[in-house]
mmCIF file of C-alpha atoms and ligand atoms in Angstrom:
data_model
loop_
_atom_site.group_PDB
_atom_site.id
_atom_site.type_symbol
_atom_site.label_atom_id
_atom_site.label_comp_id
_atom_site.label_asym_id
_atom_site.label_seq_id
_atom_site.Cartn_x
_atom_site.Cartn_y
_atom_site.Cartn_z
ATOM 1 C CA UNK F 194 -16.534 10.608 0.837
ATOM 2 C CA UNK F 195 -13.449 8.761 0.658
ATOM 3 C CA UNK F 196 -11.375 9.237 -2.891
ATOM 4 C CA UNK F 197 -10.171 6.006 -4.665
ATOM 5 C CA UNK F 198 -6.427 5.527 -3.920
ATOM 6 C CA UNK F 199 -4.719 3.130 -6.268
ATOM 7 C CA UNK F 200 -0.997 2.314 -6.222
ATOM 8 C CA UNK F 201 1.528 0.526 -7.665
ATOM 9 C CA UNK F 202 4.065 -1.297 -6.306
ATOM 10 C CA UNK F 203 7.118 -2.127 -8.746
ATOM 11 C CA UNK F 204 8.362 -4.468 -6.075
ATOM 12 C CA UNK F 205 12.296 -5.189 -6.888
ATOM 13 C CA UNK F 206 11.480 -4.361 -11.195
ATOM 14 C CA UNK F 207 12.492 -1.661 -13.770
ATOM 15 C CA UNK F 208 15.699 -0.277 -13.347
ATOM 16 C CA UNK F 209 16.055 3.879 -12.644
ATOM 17 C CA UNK F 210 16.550 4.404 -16.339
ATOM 18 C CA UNK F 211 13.362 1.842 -17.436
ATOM 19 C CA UNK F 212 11.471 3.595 -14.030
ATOM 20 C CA UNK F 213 11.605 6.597 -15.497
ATOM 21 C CA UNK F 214 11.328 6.048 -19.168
ATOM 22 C CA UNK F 215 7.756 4.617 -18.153
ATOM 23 C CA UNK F 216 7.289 7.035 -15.529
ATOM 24 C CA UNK F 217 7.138 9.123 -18.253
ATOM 25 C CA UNK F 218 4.445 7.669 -20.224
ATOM 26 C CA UNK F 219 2.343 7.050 -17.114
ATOM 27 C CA UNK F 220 2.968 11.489 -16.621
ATOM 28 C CA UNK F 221 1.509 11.981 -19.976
ATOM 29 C CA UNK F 222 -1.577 9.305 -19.935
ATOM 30 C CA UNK F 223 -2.661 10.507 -16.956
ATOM 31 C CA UNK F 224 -2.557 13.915 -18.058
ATOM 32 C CA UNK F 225 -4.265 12.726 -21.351
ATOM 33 C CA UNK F 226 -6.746 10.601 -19.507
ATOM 34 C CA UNK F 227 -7.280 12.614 -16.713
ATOM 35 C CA UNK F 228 -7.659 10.440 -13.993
ATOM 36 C CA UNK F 229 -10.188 10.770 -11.167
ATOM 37 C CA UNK F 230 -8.639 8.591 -8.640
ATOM 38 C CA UNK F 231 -5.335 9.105 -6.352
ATOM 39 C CA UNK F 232 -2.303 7.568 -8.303
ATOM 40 C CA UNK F 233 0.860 6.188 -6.347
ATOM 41 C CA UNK F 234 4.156 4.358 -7.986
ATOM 42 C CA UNK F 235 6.653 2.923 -5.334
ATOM 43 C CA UNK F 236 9.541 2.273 -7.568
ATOM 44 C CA UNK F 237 12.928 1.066 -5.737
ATOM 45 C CA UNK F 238 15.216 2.946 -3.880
ATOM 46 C CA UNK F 239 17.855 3.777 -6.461
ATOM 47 C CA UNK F 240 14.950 4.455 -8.944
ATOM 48 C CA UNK F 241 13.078 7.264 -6.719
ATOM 49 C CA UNK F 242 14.829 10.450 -7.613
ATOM 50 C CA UNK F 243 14.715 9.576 -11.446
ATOM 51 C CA UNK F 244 10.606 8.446 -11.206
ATOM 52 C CA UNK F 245 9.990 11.653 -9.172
ATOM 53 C CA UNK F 246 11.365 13.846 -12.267
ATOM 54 C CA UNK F 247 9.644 11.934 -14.497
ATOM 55 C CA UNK F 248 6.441 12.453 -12.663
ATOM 56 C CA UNK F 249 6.874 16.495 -11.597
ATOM 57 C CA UNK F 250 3.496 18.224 -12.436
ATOM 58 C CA UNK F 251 1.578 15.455 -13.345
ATOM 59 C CA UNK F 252 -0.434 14.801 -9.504
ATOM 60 C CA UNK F 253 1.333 11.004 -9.378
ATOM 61 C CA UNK F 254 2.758 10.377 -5.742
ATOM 62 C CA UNK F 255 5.935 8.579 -5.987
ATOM 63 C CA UNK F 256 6.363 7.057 -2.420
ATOM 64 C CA UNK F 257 9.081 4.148 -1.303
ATOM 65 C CA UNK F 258 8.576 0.509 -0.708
ATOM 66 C CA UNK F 259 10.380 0.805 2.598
ATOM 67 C CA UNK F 260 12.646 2.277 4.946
ATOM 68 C CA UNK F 261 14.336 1.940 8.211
ATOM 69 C CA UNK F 262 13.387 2.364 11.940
ATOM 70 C CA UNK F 263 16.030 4.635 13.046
ATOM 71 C CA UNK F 264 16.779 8.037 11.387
ATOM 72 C CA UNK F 265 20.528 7.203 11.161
ATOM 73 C CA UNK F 266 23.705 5.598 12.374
ATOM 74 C CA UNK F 267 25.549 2.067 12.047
ATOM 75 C CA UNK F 268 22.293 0.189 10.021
ATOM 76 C CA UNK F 269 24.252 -0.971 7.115
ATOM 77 C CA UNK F 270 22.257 -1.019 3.673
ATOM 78 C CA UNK F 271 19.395 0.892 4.829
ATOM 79 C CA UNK F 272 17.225 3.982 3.872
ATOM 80 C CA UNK F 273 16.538 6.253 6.758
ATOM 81 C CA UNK F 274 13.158 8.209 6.436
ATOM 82 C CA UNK F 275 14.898 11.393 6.570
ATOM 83 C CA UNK F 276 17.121 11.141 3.520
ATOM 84 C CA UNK F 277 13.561 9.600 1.582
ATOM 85 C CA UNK F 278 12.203 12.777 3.167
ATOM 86 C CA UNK F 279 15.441 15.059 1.462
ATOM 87 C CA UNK F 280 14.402 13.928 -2.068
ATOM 88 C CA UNK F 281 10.723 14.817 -2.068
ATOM 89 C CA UNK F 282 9.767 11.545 -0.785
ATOM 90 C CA UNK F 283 6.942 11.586 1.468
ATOM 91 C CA UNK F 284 4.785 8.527 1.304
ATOM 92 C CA UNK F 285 5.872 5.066 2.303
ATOM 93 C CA UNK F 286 4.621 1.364 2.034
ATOM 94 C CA UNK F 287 5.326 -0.533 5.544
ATOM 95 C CA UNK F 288 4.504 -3.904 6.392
ATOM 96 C CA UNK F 289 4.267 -5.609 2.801
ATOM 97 C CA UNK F 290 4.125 -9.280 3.210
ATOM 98 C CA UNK F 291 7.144 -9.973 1.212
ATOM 99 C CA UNK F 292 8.752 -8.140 3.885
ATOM 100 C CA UNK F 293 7.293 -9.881 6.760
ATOM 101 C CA UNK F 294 8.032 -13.391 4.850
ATOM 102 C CA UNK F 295 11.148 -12.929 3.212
ATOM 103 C CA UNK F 296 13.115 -10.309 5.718
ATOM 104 C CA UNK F 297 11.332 -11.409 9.206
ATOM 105 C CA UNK F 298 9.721 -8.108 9.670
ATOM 106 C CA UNK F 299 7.176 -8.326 12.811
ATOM 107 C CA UNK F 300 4.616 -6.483 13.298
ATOM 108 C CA UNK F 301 6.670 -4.797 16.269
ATOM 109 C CA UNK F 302 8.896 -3.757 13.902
ATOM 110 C CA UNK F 303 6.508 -2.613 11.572
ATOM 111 C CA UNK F 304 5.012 -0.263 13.803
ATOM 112 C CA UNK F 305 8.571 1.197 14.914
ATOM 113 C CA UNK F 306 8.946 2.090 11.304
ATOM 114 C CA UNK F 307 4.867 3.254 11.376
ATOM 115 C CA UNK F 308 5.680 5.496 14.592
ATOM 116 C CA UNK F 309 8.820 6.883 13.519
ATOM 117 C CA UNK F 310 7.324 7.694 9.196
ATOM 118 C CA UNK F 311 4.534 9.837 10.934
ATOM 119 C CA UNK F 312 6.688 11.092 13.500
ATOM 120 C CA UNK F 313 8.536 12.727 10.169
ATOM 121 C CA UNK F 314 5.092 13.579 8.718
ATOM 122 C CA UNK F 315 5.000 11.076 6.220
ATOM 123 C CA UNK F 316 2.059 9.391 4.892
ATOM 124 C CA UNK F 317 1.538 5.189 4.785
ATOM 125 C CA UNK F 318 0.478 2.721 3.510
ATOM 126 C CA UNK F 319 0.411 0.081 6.618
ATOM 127 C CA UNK F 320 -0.221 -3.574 4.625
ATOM 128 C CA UNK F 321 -2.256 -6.603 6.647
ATOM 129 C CA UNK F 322 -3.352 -10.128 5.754
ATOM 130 C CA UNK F 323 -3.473 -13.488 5.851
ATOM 131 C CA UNK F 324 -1.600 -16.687 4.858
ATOM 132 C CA UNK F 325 -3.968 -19.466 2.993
ATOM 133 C CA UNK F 326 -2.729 -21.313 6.130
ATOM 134 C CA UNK F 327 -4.179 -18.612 8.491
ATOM 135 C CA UNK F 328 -7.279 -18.658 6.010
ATOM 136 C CA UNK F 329 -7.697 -22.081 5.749
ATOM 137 C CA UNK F 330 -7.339 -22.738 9.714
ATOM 138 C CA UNK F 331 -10.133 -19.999 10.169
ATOM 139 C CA UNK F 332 -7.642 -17.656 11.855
ATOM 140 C CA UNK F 333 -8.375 -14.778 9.040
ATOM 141 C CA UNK F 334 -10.004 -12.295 11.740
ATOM 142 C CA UNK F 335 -7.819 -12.938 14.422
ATOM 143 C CA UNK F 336 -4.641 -12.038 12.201
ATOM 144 C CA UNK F 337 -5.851 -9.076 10.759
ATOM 145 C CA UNK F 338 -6.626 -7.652 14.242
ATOM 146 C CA UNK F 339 -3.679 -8.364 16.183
ATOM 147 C CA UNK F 340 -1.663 -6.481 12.399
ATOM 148 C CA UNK F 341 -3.793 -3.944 12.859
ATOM 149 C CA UNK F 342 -3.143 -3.211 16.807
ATOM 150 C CA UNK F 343 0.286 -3.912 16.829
ATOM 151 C CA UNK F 344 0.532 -2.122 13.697
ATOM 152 C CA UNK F 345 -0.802 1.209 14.942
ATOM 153 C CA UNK F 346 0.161 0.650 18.489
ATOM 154 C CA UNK F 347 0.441 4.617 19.859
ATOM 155 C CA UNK F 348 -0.920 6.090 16.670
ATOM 156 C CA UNK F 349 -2.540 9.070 17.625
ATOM 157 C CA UNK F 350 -6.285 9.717 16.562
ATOM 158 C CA UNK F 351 -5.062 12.578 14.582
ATOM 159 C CA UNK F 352 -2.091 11.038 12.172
ATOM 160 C CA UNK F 353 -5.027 8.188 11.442
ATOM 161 C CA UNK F 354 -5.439 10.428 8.470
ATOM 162 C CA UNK F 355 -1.965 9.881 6.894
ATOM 163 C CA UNK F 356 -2.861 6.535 7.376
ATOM 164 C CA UNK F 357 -4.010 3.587 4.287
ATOM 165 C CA UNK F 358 -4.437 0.430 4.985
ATOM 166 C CA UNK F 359 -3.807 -2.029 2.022
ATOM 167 C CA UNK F 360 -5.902 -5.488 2.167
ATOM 168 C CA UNK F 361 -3.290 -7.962 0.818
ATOM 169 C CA UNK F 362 -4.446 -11.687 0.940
ATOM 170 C CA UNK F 363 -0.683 -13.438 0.766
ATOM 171 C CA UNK F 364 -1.841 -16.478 -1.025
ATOM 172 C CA UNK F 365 -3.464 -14.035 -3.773
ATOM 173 C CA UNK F 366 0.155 -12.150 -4.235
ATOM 174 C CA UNK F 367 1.300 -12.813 -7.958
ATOM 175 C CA UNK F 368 -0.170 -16.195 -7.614
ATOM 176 C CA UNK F 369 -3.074 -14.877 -10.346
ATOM 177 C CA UNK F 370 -5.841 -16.014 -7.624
ATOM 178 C CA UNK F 371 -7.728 -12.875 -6.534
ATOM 179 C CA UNK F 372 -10.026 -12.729 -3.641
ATOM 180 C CA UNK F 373 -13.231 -12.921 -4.893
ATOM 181 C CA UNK F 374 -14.820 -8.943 -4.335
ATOM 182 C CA UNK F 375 -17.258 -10.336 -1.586
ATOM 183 C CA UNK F 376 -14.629 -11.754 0.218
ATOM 184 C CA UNK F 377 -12.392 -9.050 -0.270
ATOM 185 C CA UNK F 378 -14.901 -6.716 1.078
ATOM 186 C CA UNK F 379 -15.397 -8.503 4.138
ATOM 187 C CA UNK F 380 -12.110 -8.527 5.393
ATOM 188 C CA UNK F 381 -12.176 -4.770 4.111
ATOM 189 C CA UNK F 382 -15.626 -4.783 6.217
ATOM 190 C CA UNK F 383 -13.982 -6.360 9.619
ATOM 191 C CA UNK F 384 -11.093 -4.177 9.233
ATOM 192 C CA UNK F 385 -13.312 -0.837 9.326
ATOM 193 C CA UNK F 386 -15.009 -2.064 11.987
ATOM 194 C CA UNK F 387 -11.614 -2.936 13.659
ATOM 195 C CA UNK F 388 -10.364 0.768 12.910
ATOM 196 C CA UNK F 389 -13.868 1.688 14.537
ATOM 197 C CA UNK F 390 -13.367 -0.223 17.951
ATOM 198 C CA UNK F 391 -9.414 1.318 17.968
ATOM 199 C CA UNK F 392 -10.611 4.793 17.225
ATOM 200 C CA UNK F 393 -14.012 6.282 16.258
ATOM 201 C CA UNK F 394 -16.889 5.350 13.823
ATOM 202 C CA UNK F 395 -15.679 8.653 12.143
ATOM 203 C CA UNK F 396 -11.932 7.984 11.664
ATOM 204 C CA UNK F 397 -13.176 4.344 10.547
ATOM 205 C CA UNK F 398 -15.385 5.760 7.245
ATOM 206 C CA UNK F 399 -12.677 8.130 6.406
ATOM 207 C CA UNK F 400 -10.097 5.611 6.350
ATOM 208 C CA UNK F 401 -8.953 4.139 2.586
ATOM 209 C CA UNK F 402 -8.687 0.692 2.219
ATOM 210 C CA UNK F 403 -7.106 -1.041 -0.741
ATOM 211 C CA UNK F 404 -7.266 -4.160 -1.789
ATOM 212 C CA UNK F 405 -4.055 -6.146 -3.478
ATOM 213 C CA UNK F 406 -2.997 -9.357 -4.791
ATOM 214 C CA UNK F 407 -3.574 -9.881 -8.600
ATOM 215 C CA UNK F 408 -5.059 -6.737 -9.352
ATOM 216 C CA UNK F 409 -5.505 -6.775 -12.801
ATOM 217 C CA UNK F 410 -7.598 -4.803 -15.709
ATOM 218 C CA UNK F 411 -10.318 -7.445 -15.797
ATOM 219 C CA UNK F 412 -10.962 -7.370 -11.757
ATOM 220 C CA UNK F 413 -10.777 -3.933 -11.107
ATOM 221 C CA UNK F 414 -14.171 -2.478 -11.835
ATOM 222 C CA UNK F 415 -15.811 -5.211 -9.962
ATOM 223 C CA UNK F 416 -13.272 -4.916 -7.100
ATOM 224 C CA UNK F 417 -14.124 -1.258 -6.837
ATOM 225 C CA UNK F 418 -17.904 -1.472 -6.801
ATOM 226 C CA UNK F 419 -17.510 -2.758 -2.817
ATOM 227 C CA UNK F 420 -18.246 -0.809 -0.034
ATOM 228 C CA UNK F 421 -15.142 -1.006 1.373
ATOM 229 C CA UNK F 422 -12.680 -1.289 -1.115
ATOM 230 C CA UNK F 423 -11.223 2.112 -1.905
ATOM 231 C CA UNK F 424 -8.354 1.656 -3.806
ATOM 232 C CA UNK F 425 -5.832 -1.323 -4.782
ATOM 233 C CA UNK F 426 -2.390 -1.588 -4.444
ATOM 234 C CA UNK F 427 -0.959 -3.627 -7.438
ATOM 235 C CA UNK F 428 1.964 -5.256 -8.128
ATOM 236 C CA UNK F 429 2.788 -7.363 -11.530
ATOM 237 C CA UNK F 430 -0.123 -5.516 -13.721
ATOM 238 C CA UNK F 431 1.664 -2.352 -12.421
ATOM 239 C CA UNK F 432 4.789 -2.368 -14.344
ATOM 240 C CA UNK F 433 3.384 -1.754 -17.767
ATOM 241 C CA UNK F 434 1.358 1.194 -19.140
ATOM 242 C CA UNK F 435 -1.262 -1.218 -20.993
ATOM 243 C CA UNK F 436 -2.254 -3.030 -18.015
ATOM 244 C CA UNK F 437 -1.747 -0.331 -15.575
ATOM 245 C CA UNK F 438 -3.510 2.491 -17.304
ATOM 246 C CA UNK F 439 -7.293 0.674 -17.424
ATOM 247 C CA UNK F 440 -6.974 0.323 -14.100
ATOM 248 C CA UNK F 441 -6.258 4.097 -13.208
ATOM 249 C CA UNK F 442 -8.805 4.327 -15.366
ATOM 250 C CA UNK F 443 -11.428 1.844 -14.374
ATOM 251 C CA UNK F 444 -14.111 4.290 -14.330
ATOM 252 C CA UNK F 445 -13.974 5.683 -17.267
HETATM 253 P P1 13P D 603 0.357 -8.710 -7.522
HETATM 254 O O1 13P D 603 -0.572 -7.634 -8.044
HETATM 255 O O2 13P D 603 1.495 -8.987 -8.450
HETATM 256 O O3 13P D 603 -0.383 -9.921 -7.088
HETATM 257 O O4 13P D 603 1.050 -8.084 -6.195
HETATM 258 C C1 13P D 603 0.260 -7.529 -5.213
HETATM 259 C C2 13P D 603 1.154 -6.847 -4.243
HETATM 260 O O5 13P D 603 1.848 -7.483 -3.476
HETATM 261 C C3 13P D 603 1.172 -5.380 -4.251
HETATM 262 O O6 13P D 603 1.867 -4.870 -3.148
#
């Protein structure tokens, strides 16, 4: 039985005192609505300590959007694991597109970060997908795999379980095109059975799988009826309680 996991990624939005303002009113729906799903908000950096208070008691996860590969030392303008790890944080996204694309993360560099988070005992959420380019050029499978081995290159059977993998589709990233749910849940499908080959049929069911890229109130419920979609991780319809409470929500 694998327990819906849905996050939200602010992405570079809200500022610590806006974070935690709605942080706030997030705390007290979800304590209202009483949620049956896993809840996660990956607020910036600067915001984290102020989202975390906000969020004390109420079962949300607050978790980072990044950090670095090395503990410490001369890495100007980065966040070391260990001092996420100081103020309660203990769950981290690696691997986002955005990061790939914008700040020339590779997947070698992804799984550094991967390696050295559950060296610390954190949790993850490692992110995959394609480009419409990769899509288009039939190259979907192929990319996913080699994310997925690199990725978790020397991950032990036994962390797989602080492991999520989210499902993100680049060319449906805050473009408003979602994957359609049958497509969404094959890639989820080929990625289960990629987990499968890597580790065990057993490791493979257990593992979450979200799905991202224009997540929204209106998608969710038919997103979630897959197979193999377990969660979401959701960007734009994250950063307001209206759109992102239906979707905590969904089956209510
Ligand atoms: P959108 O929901 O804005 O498309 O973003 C998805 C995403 O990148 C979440 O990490």
């Amino acid at each position: 039985m694998r327990t819906p996991y849905i996050a939200g990624n602010w992405k570079m939005n809200l500022t610590p005192s806006e974070g935690a303002r709605y942080a706030g009113e997030l705390a007290e729906a979800v304590r209202k609505a009483g949620v049956s799903c896993r809840v996660m908000i990956a607020p910036s950096f600067v915001a984290l300590p102020a989202v975390a208070e906000a969020v004390k008691g109420s079962g949300i996860t607050v978790a980072a959007q990044n950090m670095a590969n090395h503990l410490s030392g001369a890495y100007t303008g980065e966040v070391s694991p260990e001092m996420l790890k100081d103020i309660g944080i203990n769950t981290v996204i690696l691997g986002h597109s955005e990061r790939r694309q914008y700040y020339g993360e590779t997947d070698e560099i992804i799984n550094s970060k991967v390696l050295l988070a559950l060296s610390l005992k954190m949790e993850v959420i490692l992110c995959v997908g394609e480009t419409l380019e990769e899509r288009e050029a039939g190259n979907l499978e192929s990319v996913l795999e080699r994310q997925l081995r690199v990725g978790l290159k020397d991950v032990l059977p036994a962390e797989m379980g602080a492991i999520t993998i989210a499902y993100e589709p680049v060319w449906a990233i805050g473009t408003g095109k979602t994957a359609t749910p049958d497509d969404a849940d094959a890639a989820h499908a080929f990625i289960r059975r990629t987990v499968a080959a890597m580790y065990s049929e057993d490791i493979a069911n257990n593992l979450i799988i979200q799905y991202g890229g224009s997540v929204k109130p209106g998608n969710v419920v038919a997103l979630m009826a897959k197979e193999n979609i377990d969660g979401a991780l959701v960007g734009g319809a994250s950063l307001k309680l209206d759109d992102f409470l239906p979707i905590i929500t969904y089956s209510k």
